[in-house]
mmCIF file of C-alpha atoms in Angstrom:
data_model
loop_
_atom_site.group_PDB
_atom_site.id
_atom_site.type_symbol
_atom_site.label_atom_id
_atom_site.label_comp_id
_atom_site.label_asym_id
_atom_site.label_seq_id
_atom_site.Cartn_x
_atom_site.Cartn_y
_atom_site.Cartn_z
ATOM 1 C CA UNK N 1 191.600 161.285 54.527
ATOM 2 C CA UNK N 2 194.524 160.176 52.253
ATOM 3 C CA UNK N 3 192.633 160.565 49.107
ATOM 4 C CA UNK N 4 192.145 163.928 50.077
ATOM 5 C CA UNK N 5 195.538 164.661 51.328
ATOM 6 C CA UNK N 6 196.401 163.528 48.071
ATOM 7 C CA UNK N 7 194.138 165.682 45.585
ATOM 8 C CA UNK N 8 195.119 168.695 48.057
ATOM 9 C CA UNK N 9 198.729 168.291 47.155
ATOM 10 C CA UNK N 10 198.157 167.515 43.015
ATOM 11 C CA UNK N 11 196.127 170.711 43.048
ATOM 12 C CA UNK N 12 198.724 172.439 45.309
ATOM 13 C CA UNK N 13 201.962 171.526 42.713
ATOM 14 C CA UNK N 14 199.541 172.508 39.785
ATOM 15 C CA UNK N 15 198.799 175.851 41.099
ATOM 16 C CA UNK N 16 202.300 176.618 42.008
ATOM 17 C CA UNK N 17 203.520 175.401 38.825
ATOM 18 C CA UNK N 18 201.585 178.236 37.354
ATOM 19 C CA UNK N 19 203.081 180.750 39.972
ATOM 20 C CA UNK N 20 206.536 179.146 38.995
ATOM 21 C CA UNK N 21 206.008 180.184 35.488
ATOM 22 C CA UNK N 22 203.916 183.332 35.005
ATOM 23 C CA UNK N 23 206.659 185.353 36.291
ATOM 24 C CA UNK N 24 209.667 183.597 34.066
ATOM 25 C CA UNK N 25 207.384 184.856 31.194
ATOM 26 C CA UNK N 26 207.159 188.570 32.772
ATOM 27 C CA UNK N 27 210.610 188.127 32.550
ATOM 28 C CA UNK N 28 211.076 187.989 28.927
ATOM 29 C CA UNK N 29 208.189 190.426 28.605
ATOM 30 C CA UNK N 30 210.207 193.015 30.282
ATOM 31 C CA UNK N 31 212.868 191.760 27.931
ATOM 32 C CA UNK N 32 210.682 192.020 24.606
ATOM 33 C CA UNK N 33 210.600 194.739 22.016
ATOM 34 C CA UNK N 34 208.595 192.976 19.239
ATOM 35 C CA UNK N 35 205.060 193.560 19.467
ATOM 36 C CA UNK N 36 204.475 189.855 17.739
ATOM 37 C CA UNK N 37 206.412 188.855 20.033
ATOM 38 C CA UNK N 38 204.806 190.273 23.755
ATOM 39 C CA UNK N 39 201.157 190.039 22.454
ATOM 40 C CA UNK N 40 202.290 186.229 21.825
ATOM 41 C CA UNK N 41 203.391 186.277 25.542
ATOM 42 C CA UNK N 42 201.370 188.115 26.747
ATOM 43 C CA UNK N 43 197.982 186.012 25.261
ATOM 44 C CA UNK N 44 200.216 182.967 27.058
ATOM 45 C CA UNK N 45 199.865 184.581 30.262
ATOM 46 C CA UNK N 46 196.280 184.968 30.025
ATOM 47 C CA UNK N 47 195.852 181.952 29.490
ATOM 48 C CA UNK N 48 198.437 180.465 32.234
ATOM 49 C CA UNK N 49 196.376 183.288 34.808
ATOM 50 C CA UNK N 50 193.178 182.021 34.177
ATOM 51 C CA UNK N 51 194.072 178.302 34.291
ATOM 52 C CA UNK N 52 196.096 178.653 37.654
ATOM 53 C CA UNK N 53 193.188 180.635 39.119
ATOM 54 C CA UNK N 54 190.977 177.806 38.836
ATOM 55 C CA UNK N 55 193.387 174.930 40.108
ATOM 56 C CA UNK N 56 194.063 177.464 43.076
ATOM 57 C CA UNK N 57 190.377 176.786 43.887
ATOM 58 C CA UNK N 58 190.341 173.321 44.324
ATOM 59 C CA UNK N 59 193.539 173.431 45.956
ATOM 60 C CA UNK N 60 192.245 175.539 48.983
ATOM 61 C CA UNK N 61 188.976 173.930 48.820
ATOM 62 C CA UNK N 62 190.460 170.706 49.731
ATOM 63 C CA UNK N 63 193.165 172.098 52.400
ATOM 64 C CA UNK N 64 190.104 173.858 54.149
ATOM 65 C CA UNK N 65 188.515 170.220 54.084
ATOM 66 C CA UNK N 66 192.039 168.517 55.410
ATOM 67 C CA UNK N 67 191.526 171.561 58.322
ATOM 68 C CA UNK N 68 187.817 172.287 58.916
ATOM 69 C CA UNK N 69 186.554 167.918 58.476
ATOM 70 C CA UNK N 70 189.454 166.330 59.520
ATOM 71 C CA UNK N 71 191.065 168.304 61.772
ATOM 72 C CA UNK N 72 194.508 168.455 60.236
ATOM 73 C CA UNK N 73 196.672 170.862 61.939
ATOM 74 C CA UNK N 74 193.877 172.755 64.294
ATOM 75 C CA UNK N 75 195.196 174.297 67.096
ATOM 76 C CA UNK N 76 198.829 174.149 66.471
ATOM 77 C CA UNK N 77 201.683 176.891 65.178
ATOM 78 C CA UNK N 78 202.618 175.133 62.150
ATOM 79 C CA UNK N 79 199.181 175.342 60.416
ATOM 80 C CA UNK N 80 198.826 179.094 61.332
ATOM 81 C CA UNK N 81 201.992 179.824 59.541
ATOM 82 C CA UNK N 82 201.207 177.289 56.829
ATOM 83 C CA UNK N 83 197.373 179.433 56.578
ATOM 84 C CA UNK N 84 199.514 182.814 56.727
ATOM 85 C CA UNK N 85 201.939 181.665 53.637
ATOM 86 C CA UNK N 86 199.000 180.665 51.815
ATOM 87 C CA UNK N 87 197.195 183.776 52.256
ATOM 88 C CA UNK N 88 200.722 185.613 51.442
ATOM 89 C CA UNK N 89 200.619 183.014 48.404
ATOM 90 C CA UNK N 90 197.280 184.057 47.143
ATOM 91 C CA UNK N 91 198.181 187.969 47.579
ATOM 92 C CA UNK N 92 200.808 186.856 45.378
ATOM 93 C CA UNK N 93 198.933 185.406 42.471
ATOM 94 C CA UNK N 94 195.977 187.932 42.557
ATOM 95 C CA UNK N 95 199.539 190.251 42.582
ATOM 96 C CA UNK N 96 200.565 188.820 39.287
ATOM 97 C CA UNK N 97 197.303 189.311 37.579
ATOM 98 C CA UNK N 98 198.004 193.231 38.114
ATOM 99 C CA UNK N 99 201.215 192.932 36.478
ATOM 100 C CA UNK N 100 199.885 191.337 33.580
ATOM 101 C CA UNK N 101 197.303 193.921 33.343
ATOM 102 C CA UNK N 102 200.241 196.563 33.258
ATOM 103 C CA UNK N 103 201.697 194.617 30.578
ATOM 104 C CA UNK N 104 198.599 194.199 28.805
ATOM 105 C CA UNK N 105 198.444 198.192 28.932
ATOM 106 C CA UNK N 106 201.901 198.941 28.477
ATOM 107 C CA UNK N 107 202.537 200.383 31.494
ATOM 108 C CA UNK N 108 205.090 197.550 32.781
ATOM 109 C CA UNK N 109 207.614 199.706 35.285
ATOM 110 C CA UNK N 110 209.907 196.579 36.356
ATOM 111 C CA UNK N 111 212.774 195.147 34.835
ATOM 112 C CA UNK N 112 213.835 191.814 33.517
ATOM 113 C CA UNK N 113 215.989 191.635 36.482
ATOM 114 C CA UNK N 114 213.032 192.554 39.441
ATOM 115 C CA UNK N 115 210.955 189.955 37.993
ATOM 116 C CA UNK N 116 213.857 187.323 38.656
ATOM 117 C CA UNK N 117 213.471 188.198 41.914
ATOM 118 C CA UNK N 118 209.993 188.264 42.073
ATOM 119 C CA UNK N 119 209.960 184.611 40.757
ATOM 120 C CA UNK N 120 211.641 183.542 43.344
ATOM 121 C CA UNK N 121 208.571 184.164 46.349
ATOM 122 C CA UNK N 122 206.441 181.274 45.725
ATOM 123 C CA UNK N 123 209.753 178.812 45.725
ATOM 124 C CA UNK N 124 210.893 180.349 49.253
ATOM 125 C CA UNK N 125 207.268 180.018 50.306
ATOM 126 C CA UNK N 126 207.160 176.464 49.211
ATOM 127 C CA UNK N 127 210.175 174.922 51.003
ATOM 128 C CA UNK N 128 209.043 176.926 53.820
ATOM 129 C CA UNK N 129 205.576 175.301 53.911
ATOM 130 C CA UNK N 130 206.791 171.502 52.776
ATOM 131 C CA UNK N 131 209.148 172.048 56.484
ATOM 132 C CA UNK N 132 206.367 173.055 58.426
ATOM 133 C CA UNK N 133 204.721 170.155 57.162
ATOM 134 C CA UNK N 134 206.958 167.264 57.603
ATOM 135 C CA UNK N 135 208.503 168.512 60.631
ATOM 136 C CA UNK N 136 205.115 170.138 62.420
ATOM 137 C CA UNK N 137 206.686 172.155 64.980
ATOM 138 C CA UNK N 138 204.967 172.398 67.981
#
């Protein structure tokens, strides 16, 4: 079970890594005026999207394992509100993929400033998650 508990929480950081960042470069492409520029940034997010899709995969395939084979957290308050941040968390990156498609159009409507904001979600949503998990509340 350790080995899995393990590869659940590599894929986990990678993921949010990627949630981390795609927003701190909506940032500066709600900053940018040079078209060099945001079609450089926004290729980057692209690619950054696409990557962090597919380590979100393995990331929830192996916390549904830790759940659904082991048994981890069945039955008890801290894994529903761990499974309702995670579900919140995914709303949030399929979220991000319409922003980039209203950058990608040039329809972006939010400022430097909202995306600063917006960046902050998943980090609030992590320490959130890493209490629940050391401290299990009943």
């Amino acid at each position: 079970m350790l080995w899995v508990k393990s590869i659940h929480i590599i894929f986990i950081i990678s993921w949010l890594a990627g949630l981390f960042y795609l927003p701190r470069i909506f940032v500066n492409l709600a900053l940018e005026d040079d078209k060099m520029s945001k079609a450089r940034l926004i290729l980057m997010s692209k690619k950054l999207y696409k990557f962090m899709t597919i380590l979100m995969v393995p990331a929830l395939g192996f916390g549904i394992w830790l759940w659904v084979y082991y048994g981890v957290g069945q039955n008890s308050i801290w894994m529903h509100v761990k499974l309702l941040l995670t579900f919140i968390l995914i709303i949030y990156h399929i979220y991000c993929k319409y922003l980039l498609l209203n950058f990608e159009n040039g329809k972006n409507l939010r400022s430097h400033v909202w995306f600063r904001w917006f960046n902050e979600i998943p980090v609030i949503i992590l320490i959130i998650i890493i209490f629940l998990v050391v401290f299990k509340p009943a």
